[in-house]
Amino acid sequence: MSGAKVTGNMLVEVYKQRVREQKALIAKAESTKERLLLLTSVMRQLLDDENFITLLRAEGINDMPSSLRLD
């Protein structure tokens, strides 16, 4: 142990830094959530488009990974 005393001001600064980190993490999570919702919406529209489905079949893409399915 270094023997340095922990002051109230030090604790407040550490707390404030943790709050800033948590807020940044929450903002990043919200941004990621919005992007995923947009991608899900776009995939639904594409999978409802018969021309897109025909293109997939023409390219030999007859299935997709389960993580991309919207069932």
Coordinates of C-alpha atoms in Angstrom, one line a residue:
M1 CA 0.0 0.0 0.0
S2 CA 1.3 3.5 -0.9
G3 CA 0.1 5.1 2.3
A4 CA -1.5 8.0 0.4
K5 CA -4.6 9.4 2.1
V6 CA -7.9 9.2 0.3
T7 CA -9.7 12.5 0.5
G8 CA -13.4 13.4 0.0
N9 CA -12.4 15.4 -3.1
M10 CA -10.6 12.5 -4.6
L11 CA -13.6 10.3 -4.1
V12 CA -15.9 12.9 -5.7
E13 CA -13.6 13.1 -8.7
V14 CA -13.5 9.4 -9.2
Y15 CA -17.3 9.3 -8.9
K16 CA -17.7 12.0 -11.5
Q17 CA -15.3 10.2 -13.8
R18 CA -17.3 7.0 -13.5
V19 CA -20.6 8.9 -14.1
R20 CA -19.1 10.3 -17.3
E21 CA -18.0 6.9 -18.4
Q22 CA -21.4 5.4 -17.7
K23 CA -23.1 8.2 -19.7
A24 CA -20.8 7.6 -22.6
L25 CA -21.5 3.9 -22.5
I26 CA -25.3 4.5 -22.4
A27 CA -25.1 6.9 -25.4
K28 CA -23.1 4.4 -27.4
A29 CA -25.7 1.7 -26.5
E30 CA -28.5 3.9 -27.6
S31 CA -26.8 4.7 -30.9
T32 CA -26.2 1.0 -31.5
K33 CA -29.8 0.2 -30.7
E34 CA -31.1 2.8 -33.2
R35 CA -28.8 1.4 -35.9
L36 CA -30.0 -2.1 -35.3
L37 CA -33.6 -1.0 -35.4
L38 CA -32.9 0.7 -38.7
L39 CA -31.2 -2.3 -40.1
T40 CA -34.1 -4.6 -39.0
S41 CA -36.6 -2.3 -40.7
V42 CA -34.5 -2.3 -43.9
M43 CA -34.1 -6.1 -43.9
R44 CA -37.9 -6.5 -43.5
Q45 CA -38.5 -4.2 -46.5
L46 CA -36.0 -6.0 -48.6
L47 CA -37.4 -9.4 -47.7
D48 CA -40.9 -8.3 -48.6
D49 CA -39.6 -7.2 -52.1
E50 CA -40.2 -10.1 -54.5
N51 CA -37.5 -8.6 -56.8
F52 CA -34.9 -8.8 -54.0
I53 CA -35.9 -12.4 -53.3
T54 CA -35.6 -13.2 -57.0
L55 CA -32.1 -11.7 -57.0
L56 CA -31.1 -13.7 -54.0
R57 CA -32.3 -16.9 -55.7
A58 CA -30.5 -15.9 -58.9
E59 CA -27.3 -15.5 -57.0
G60 CA -27.7 -18.9 -55.3
I61 CA -28.4 -17.3 -51.9
N62 CA -31.2 -19.6 -50.7
D63 CA -30.9 -19.1 -47.0
M64 CA -29.3 -16.8 -44.5
P65 CA -27.7 -17.1 -41.1
S66 CA -30.3 -17.5 -38.3
S67 CA -29.0 -14.3 -36.7
L68 CA -30.3 -12.4 -39.7
R69 CA -33.7 -14.0 -39.9
L70 CA -36.6 -11.8 -38.7
D71 CA -39.0 -14.6 -37.9

